[in-house]
Short mmCIF file of C-alpha atoms and ligand atoms in Angstrom, two decimals:
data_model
loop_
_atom_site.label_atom_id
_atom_site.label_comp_id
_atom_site.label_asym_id
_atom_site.label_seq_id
_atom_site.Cartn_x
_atom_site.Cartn_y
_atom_site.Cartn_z
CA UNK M 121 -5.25 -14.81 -26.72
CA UNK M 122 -2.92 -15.91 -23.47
CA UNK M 123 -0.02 -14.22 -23.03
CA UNK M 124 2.70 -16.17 -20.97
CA UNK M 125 5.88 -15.57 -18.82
CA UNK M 126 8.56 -17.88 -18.79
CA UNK M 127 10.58 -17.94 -15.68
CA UNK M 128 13.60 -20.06 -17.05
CA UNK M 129 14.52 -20.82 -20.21
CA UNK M 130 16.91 -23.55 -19.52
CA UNK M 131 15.91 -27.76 -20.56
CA UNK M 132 12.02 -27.50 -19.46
CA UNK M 133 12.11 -23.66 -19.82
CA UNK M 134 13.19 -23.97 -23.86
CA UNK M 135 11.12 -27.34 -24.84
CA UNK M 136 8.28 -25.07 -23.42
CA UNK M 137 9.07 -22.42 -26.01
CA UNK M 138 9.89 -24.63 -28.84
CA UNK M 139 7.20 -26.49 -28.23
CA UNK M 140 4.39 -23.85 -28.14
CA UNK M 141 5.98 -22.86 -31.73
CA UNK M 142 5.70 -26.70 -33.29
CA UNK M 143 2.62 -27.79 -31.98
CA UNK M 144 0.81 -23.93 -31.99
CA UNK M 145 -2.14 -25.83 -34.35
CA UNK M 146 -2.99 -28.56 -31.80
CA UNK M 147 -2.34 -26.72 -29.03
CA UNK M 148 -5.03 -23.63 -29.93
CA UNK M 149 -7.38 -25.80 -31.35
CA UNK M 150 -7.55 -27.61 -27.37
CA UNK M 151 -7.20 -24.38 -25.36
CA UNK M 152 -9.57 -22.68 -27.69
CA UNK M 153 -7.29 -19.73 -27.94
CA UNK M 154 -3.52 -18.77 -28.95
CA UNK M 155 -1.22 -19.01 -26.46
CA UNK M 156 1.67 -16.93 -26.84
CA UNK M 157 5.02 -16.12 -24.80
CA UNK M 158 5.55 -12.39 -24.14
CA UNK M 159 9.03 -12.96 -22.53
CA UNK M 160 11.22 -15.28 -21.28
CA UNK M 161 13.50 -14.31 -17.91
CA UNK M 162 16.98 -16.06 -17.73
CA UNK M 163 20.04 -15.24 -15.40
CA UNK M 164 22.61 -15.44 -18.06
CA UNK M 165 21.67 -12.72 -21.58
CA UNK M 166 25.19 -13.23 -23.38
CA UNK M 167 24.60 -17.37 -23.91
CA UNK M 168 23.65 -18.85 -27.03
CA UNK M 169 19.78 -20.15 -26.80
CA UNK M 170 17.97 -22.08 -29.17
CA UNK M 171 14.96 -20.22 -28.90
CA UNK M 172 12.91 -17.55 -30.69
CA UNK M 173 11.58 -16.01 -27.60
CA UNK M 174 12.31 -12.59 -26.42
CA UNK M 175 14.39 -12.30 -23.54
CA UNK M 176 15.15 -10.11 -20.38
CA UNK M 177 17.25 -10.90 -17.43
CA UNK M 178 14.96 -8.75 -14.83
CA UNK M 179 12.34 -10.98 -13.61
CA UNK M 180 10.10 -7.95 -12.66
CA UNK M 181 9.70 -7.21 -16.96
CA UNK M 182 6.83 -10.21 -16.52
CA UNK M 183 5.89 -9.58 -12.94
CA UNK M 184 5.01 -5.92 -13.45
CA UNK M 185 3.54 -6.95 -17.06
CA UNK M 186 -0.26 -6.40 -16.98
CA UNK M 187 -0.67 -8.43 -20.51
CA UNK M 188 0.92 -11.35 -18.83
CA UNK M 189 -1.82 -14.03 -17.71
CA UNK M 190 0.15 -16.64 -16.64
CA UNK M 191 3.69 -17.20 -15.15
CA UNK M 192 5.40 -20.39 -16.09
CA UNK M 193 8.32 -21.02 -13.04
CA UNK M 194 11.20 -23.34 -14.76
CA UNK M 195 13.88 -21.73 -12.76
CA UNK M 196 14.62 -24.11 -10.35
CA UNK M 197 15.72 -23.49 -6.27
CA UNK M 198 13.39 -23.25 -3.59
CA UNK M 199 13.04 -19.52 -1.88
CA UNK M 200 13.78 -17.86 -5.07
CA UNK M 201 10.86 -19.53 -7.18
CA UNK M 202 8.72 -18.74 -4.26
CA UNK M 203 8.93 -14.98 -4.14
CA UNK M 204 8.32 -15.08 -7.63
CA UNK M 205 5.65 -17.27 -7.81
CA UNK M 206 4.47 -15.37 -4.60
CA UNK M 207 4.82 -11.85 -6.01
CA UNK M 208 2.80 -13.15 -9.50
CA UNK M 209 -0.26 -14.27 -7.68
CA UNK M 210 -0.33 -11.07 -5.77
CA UNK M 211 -0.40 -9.66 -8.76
CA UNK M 212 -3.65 -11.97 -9.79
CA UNK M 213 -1.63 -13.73 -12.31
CA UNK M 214 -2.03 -17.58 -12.76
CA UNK M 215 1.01 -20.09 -12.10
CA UNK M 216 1.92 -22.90 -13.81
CA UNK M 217 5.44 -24.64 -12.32
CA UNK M 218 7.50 -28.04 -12.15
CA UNK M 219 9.37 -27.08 -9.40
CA UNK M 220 8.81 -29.68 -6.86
CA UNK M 221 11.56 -28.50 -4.33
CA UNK M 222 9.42 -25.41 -4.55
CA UNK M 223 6.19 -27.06 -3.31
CA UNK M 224 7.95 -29.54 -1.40
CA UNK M 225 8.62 -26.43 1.03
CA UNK M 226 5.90 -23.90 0.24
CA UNK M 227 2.81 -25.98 -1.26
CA UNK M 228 0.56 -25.06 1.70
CA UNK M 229 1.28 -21.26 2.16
CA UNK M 230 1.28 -20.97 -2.01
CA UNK M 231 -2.29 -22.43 -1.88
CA UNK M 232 -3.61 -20.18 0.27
CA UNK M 233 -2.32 -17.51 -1.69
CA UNK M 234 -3.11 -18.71 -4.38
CA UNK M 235 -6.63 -19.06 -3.29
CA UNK M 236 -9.06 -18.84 -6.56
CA UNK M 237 -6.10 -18.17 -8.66
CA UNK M 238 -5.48 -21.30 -10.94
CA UNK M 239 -1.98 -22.72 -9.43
CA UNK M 240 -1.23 -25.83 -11.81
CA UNK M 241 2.34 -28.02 -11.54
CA UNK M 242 1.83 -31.44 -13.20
CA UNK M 243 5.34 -31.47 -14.49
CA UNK M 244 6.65 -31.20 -11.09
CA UNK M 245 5.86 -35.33 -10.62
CA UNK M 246 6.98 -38.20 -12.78
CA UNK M 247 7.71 -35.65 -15.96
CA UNK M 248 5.50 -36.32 -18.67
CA UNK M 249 3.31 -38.66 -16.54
CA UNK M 250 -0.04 -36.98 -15.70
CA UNK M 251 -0.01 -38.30 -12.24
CA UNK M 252 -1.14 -35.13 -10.42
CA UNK M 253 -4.33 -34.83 -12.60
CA UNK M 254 -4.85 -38.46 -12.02
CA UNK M 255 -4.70 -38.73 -8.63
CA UNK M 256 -6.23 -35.39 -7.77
CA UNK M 257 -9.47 -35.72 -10.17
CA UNK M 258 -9.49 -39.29 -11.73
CA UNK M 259 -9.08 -40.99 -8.58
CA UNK M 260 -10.99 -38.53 -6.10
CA UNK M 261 -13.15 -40.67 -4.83
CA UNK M 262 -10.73 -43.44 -3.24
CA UNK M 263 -9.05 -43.65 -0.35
CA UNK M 264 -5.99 -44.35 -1.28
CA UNK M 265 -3.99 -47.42 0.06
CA UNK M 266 -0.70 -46.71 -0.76
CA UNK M 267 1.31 -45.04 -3.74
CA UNK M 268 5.14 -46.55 -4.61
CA UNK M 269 6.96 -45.54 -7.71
CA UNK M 270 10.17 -44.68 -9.49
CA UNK M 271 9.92 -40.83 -9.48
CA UNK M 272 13.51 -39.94 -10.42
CA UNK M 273 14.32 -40.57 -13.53
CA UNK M 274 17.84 -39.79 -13.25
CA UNK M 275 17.98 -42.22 -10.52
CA UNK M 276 16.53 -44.83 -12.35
CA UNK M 277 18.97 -44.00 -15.29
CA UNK M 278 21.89 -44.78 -13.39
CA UNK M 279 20.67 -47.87 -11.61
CA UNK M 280 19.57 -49.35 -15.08
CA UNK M 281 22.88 -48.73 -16.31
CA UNK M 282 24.56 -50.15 -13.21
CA UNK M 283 22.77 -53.37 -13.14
CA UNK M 284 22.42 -54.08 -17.23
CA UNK M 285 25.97 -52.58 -18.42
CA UNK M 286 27.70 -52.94 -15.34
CA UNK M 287 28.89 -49.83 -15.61
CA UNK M 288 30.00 -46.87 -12.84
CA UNK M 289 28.11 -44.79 -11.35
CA UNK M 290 30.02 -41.22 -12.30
CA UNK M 291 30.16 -41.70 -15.59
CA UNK M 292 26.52 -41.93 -15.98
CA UNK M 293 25.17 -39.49 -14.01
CA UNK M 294 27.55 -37.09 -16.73
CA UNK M 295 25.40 -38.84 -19.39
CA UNK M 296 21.75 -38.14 -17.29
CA UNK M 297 23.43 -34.29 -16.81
CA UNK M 298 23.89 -34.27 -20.75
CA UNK M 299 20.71 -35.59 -21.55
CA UNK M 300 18.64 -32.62 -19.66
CA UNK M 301 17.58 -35.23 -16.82
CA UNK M 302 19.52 -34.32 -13.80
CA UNK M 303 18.78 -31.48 -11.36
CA UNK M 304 21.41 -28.24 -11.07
CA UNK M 305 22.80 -30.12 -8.05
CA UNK M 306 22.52 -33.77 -8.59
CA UNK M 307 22.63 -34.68 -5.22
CA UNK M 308 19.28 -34.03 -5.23
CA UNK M 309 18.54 -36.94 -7.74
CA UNK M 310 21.17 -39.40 -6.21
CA UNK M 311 20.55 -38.94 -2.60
CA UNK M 312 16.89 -39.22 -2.85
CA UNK M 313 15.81 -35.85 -1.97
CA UNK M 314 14.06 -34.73 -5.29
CA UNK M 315 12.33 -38.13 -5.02
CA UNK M 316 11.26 -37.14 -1.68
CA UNK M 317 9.74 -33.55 -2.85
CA UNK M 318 7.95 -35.62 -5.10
CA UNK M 319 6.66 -37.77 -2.92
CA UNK M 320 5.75 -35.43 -0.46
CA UNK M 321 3.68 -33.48 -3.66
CA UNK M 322 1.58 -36.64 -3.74
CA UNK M 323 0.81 -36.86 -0.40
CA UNK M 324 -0.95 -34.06 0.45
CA UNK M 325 -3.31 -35.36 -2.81
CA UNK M 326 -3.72 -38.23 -1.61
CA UNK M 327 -4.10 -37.95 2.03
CA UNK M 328 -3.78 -34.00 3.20
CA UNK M 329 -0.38 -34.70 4.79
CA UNK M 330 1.46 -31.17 5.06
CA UNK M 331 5.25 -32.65 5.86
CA UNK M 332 8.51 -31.66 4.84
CA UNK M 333 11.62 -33.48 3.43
CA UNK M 334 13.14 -33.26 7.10
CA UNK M 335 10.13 -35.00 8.22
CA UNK M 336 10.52 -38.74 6.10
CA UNK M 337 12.89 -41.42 5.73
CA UNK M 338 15.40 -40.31 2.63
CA UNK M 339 18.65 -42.60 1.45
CA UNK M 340 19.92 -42.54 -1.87
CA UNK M 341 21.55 -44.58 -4.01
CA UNK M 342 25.00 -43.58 -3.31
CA UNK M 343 26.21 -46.22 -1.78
CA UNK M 344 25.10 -49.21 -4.59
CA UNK M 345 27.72 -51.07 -5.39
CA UNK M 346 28.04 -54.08 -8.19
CA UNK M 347 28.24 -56.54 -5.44
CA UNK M 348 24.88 -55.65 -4.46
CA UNK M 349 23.38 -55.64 -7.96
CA UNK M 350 24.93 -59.34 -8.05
CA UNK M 351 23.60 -60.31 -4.84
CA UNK M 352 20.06 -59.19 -6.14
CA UNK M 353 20.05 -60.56 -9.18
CA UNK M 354 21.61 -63.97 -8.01
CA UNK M 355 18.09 -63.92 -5.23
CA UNK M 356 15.52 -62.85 -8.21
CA UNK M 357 15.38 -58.75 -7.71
CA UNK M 358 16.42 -55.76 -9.07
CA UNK M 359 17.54 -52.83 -7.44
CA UNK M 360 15.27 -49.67 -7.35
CA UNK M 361 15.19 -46.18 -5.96
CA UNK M 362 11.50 -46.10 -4.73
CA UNK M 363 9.14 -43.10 -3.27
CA UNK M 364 6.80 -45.03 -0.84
CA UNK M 365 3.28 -43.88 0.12
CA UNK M 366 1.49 -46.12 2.32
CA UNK M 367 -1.65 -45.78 5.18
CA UNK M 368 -0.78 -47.40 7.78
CA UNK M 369 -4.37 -47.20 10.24
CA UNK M 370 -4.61 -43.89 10.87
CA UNK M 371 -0.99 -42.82 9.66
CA UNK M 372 0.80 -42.41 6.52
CA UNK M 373 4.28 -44.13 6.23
CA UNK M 374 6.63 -41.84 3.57
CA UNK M 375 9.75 -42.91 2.67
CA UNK M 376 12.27 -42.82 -0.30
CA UNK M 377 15.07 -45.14 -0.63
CA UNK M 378 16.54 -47.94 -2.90
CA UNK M 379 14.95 -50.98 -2.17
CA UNK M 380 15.40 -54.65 -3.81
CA UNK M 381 12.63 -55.28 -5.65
CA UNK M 382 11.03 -58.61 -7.12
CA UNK M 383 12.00 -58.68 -10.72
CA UNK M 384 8.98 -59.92 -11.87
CA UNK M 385 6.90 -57.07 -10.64
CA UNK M 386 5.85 -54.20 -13.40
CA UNK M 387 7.71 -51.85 -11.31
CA UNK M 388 11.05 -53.70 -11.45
CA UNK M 389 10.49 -53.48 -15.26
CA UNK M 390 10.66 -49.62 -15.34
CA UNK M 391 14.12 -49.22 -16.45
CA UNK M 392 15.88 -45.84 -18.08
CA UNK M 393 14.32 -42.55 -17.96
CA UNK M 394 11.56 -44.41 -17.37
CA UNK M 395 9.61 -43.12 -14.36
CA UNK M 396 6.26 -46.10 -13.28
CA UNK M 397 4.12 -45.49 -9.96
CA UNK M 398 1.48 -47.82 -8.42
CA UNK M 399 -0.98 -46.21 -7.15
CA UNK M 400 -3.95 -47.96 -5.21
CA UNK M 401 -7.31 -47.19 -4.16
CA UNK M 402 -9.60 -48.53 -2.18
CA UNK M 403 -12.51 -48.80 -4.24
CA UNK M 404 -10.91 -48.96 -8.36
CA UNK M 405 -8.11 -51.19 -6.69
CA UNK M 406 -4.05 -51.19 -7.81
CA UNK M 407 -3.51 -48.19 -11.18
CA UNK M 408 -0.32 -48.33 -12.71
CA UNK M 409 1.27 -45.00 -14.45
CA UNK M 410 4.32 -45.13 -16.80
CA UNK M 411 6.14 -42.73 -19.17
CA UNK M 412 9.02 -40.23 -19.39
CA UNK M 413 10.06 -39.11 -16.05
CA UNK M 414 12.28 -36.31 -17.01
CA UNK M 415 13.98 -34.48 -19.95
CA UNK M 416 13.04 -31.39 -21.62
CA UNK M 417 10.32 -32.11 -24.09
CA UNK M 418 9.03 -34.90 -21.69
CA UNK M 419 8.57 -32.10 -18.73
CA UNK M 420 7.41 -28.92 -20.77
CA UNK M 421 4.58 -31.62 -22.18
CA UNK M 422 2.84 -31.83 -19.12
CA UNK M 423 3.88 -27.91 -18.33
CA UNK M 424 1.73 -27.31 -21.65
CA UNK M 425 -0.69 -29.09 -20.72
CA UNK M 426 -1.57 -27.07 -17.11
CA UNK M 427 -1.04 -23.93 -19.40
CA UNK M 428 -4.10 -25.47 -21.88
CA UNK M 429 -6.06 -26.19 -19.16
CA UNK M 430 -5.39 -22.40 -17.57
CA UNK M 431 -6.39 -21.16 -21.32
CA UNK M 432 -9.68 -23.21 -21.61
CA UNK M 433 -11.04 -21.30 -18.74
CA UNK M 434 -10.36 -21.30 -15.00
CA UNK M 435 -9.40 -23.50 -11.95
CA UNK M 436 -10.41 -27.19 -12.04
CA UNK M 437 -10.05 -28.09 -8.58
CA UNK M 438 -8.34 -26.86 -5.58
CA UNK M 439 -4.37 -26.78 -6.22
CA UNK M 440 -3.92 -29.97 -3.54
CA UNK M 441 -7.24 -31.60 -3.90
CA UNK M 442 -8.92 -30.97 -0.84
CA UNK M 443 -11.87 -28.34 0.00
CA UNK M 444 -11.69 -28.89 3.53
CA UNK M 445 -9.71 -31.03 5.41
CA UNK M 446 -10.12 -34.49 5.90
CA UNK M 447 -12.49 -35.00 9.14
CA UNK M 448 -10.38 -38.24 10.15
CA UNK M 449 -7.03 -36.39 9.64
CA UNK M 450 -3.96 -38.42 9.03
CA UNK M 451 -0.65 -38.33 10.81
CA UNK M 452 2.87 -38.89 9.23
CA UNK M 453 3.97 -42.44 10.85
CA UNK M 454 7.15 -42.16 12.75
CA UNK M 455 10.21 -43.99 10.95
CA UNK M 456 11.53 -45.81 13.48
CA UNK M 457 8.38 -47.69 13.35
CA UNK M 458 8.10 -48.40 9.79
CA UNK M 459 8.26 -52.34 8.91
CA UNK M 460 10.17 -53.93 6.12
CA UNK M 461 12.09 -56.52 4.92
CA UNK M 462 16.42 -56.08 4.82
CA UNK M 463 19.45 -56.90 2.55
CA UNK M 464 22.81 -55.91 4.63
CA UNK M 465 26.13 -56.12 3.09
CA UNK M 466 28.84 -56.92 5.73
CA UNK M 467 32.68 -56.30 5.50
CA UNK M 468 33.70 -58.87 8.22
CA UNK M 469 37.09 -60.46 9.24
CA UNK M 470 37.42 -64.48 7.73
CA UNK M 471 37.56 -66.43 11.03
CA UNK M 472 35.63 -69.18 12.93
CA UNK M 473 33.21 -67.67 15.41
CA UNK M 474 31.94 -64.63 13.44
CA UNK M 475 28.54 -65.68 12.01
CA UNK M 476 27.35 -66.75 15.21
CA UNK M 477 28.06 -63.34 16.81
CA UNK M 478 26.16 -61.76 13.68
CA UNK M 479 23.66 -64.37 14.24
CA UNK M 480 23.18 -62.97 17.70
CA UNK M 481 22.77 -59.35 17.31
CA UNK M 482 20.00 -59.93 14.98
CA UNK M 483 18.64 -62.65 17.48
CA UNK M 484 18.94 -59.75 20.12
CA UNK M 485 16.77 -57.25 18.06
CA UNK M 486 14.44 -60.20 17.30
CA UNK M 487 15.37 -60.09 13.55
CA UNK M 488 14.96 -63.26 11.42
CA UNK M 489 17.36 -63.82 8.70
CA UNK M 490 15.97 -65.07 5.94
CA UNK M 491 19.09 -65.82 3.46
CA UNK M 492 23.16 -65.78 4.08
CA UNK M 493 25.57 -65.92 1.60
CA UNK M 494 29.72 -65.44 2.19
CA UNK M 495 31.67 -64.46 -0.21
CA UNK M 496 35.65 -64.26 -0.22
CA UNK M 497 36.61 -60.15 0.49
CA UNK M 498 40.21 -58.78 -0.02
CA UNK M 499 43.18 -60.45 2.41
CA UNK M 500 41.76 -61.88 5.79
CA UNK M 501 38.40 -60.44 5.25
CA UNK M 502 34.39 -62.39 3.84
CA UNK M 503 31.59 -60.26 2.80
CA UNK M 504 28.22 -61.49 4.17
CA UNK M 505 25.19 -60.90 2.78
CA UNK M 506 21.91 -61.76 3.98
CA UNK M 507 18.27 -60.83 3.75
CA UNK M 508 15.96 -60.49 6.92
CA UNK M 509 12.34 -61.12 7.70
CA UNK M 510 10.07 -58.17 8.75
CA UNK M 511 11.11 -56.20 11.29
CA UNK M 512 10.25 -52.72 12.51
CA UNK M 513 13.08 -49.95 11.44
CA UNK M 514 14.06 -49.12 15.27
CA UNK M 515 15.42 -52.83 15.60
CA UNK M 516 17.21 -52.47 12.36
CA UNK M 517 19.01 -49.69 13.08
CA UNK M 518 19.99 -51.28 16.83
CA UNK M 519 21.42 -54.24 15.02
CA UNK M 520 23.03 -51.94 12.74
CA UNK M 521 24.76 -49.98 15.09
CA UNK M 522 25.95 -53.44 17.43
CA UNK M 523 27.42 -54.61 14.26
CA UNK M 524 29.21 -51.88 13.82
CA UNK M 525 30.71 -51.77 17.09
CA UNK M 526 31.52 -55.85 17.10
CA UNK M 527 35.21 -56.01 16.40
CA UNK M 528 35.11 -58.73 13.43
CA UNK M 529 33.02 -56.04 11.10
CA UNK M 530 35.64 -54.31 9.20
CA UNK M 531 33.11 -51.42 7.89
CA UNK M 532 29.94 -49.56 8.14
CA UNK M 533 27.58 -51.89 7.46
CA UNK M 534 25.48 -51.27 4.39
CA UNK M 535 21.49 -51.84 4.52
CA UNK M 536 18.64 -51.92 1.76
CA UNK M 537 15.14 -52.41 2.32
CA UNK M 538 13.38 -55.02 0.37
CA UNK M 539 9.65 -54.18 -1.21
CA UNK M 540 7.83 -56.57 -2.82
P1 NAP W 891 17.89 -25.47 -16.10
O1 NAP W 891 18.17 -26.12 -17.41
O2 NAP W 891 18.99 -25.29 -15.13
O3 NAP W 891 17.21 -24.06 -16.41
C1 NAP W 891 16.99 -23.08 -15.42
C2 NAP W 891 16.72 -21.76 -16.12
O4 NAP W 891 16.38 -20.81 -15.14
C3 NAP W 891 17.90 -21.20 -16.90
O5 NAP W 891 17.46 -20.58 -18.07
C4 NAP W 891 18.48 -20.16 -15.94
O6 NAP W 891 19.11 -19.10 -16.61
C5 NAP W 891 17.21 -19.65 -15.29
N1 NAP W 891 17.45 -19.11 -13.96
C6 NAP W 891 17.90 -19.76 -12.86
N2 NAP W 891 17.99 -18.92 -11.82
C7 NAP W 891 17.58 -17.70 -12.28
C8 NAP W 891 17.45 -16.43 -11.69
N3 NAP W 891 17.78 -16.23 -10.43
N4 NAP W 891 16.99 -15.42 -12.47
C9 NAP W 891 16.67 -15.62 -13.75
N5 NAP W 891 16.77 -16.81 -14.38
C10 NAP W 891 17.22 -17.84 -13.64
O7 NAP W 891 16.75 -26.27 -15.33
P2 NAP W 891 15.62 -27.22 -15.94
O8 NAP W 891 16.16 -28.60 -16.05
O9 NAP W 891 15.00 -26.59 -17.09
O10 NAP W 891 14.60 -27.27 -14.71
C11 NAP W 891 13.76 -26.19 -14.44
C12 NAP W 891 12.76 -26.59 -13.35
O11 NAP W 891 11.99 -27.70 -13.80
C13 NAP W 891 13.40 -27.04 -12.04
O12 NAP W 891 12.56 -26.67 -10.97
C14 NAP W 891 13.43 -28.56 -12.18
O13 NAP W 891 13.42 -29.22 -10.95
C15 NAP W 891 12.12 -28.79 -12.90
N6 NAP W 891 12.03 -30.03 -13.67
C16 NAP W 891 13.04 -30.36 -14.53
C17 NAP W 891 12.92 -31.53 -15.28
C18 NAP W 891 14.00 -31.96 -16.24
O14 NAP W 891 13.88 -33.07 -16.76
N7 NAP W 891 14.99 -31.16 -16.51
C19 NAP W 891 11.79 -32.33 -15.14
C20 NAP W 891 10.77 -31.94 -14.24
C21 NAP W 891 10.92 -30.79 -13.52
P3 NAP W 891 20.51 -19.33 -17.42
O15 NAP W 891 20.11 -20.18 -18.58
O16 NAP W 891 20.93 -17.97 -17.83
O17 NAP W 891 21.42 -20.01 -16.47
N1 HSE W 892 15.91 -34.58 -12.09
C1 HSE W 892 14.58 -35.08 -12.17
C2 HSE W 892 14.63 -36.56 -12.47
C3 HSE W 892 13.83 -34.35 -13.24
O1 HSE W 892 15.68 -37.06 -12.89
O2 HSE W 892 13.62 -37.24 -12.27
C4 HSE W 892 12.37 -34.72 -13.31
O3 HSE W 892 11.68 -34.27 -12.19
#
């Protein structure tokens, strides 16, 4: 028999539980032994739970446990998780998590100390999607070109919403919170930066980069609006939030933000809870990977499943799928010099004159505009929109900032990148 910890019983932390109870037939038959939870660890002991599990409310009950073989982290936070997750492998217990802010901070020093010790977190990308185990063992022998994929499923939620229902944002991200899919803080699924720990998660797979969120390009999709959505459905796309891995030579471009996306690419077709990632290789060529990208029983599936493979015996392979580092390391591209194409969204003031002095701060940056359309704003003002060619980020964000400062643009100007 296993005997497991679980270090959160909230969404994930309870699916895990229930779970383990429903499917207890399957579930030994694969692992080849019972698994049972010992204890459960939550903050609050006096709220009602929908679990059969016993519970404590001092994490050292499973820490200090010597029956306990592995800890299960579903607690959420970043330096919290990792002295507990820290402390349990000291204590030569195995780790299964989905914490991605977690790893998205500490991934390198856990695997060290995690050495031997099997250290397993498939839930912490794309939910129930088994992207972890297929890019660290089904796809080890590629090089891999580039990975891009909707990796927040709250995210994707809301912009699905947005552009089908024409709905608000707020309201919807209340619906995501009730459903189990957002984060504690949902900043971290709007602005992009859970995306981004993701990301970051499969980057070290797939090329051995150690960087942190501070490190990449992040936006979120804050500042979406429905005039955008109609712009991008009036030119043929549909507006994602993306996670971008590409090589780039000898460096790896990372970035997360919403981009305007063909809609008559698979990805653009990922719509919901619905998380889809692309990932390609040099030698098998482009994979595609779809399912549930958050939600409890979505999540604790793939949690089970590192806790099975923990059970049957053992560590697979090492916890970021390198045994020693790559000879022809890769560096993290810089982000001014990342190239795309751009959609900009421009408040301006309604008078003769003003697209040519828009026309010549992109001339100035060398940008080619590819597409303009005006549109009638509120009193004396147009909105412009327009899509560029490719151009390198540094001259974007020039043009951005002359714009800003020319007297007939009446706000901030807003940017998307376009992938296709
Ligand atoms: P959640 O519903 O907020 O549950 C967190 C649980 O941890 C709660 O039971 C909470 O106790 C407990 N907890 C938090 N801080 C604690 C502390 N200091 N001491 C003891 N217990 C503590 O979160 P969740 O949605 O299950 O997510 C858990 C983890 O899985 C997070 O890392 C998240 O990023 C990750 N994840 C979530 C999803 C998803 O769809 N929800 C998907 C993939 C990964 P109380 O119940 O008493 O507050
Ligand atoms: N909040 C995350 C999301 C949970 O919406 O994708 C899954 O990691």
């Amino acid at each position: 028999m296993i005997q497991i910890g679980i270090v959160g019983v909230g969404t994930v932390g309870a699916s895990v539980a229930r779970i383990l109870e429903e499917n207890q037939d399957i579930i030994t038959a694969r692992a080849g032994k019972e698994i049972r939870v010992r204890k459960g660890v939550v903050r609050n002991l006096s709220r009602a739970r929908d679990v059969a599990i016993p519970l404590t409310d001092d994490v050292d009950e499973i820490l200090d446990d010597p029956d306990i073989d592995i800890v299960v982290e579903l607690m959420g936070g970043v330096e919290e998780p990792y002295h507990v997750v820290k402390k349990a492998l000291e204590k030569g217990k195995a780790v299964v998590t989905a914490n991605k802010a977690l790893l998205a901070y500490h991934r390198y020093e856990l695997q060290d100390v995690a050495g031997d010790l099997p250290f397993e977190f498939e839930a912490s990308v794309a939910g129930g999607i088994p992207i972890i185990k297929a890019l660290r063992e089904g796809l080890s022998a590629n090089h891999i070109e580039s990975i891009k994929g909707i990796i927040n499923g709250t995210a994707n939620y809301i912009l699905t919403k947005m552009m089908t229902e024409g709905v608000d944002f707020g309201p919807v991200l209340k619906e995501a919170q009730a459903l189990g899919y957002a984060e504690a803080d949902p900043t971290f699924d709007i602005g992009g930066f859970d995306a981004a720990h993701k990301l970051l998660i499969l980057a070290s797979i797939a090329y051995g980069i150690d960087a942190k969120p501070e490190d990449i390009l992040i936006e979120g999709i804050e500042q979406v609006t429905q005039e955008d959505i109609a712009f991008a459905k009036e030119f043929g796309y549909t507006i994602k939030l993306l996670g971008i891995a590409k090589k780039v030579g000898e460096f790896v471009e990372l970035r997360v933000h919403p981009a305007l996306v063909p809609q008559r690419e698979m990805i653009a077709k990922v719509d919901g809870v619905m998380n889809g990632i692309s990932v390609i290789g040099d030698k098998v060529g482009e994979t595609m990977y779809y399912g549930p990208g958050a939600g409890g029983d979505a999540t604790a599936s793939a949690v089970i499943s590192d806790i099975i493979a923990i059970a049957r015996g053992g560590k697979s392979s090492p916890m970021l799928g390198f045994k020693r580092p790559l000879e022809s390391g890769l560096q993290l591209l810089e982000r001014d010099a990342i190239v795309s194409r751009y959609y900009l969204r421009l408040v301006v003031e309604d008078k003769p004159g003003v697209l040519a002095k828009v026309s010549q701060v992109m001339g100035e940056q060398k940008i080619s505009i590819e597409t303009m359309l005006q549109r009638p704003g509120e009193g004396e003002t147009a909105t412009l929109l327009l899509s560029t060619h490719r151009c390198e980020e540094r001259a974007m964000q020039q043009a951005l900032h002359a714009l800003f400062g020319l007297e007939s643009v009446k706000e901030r100007p807003v940017m998307f990148r376009i992938e296709r």
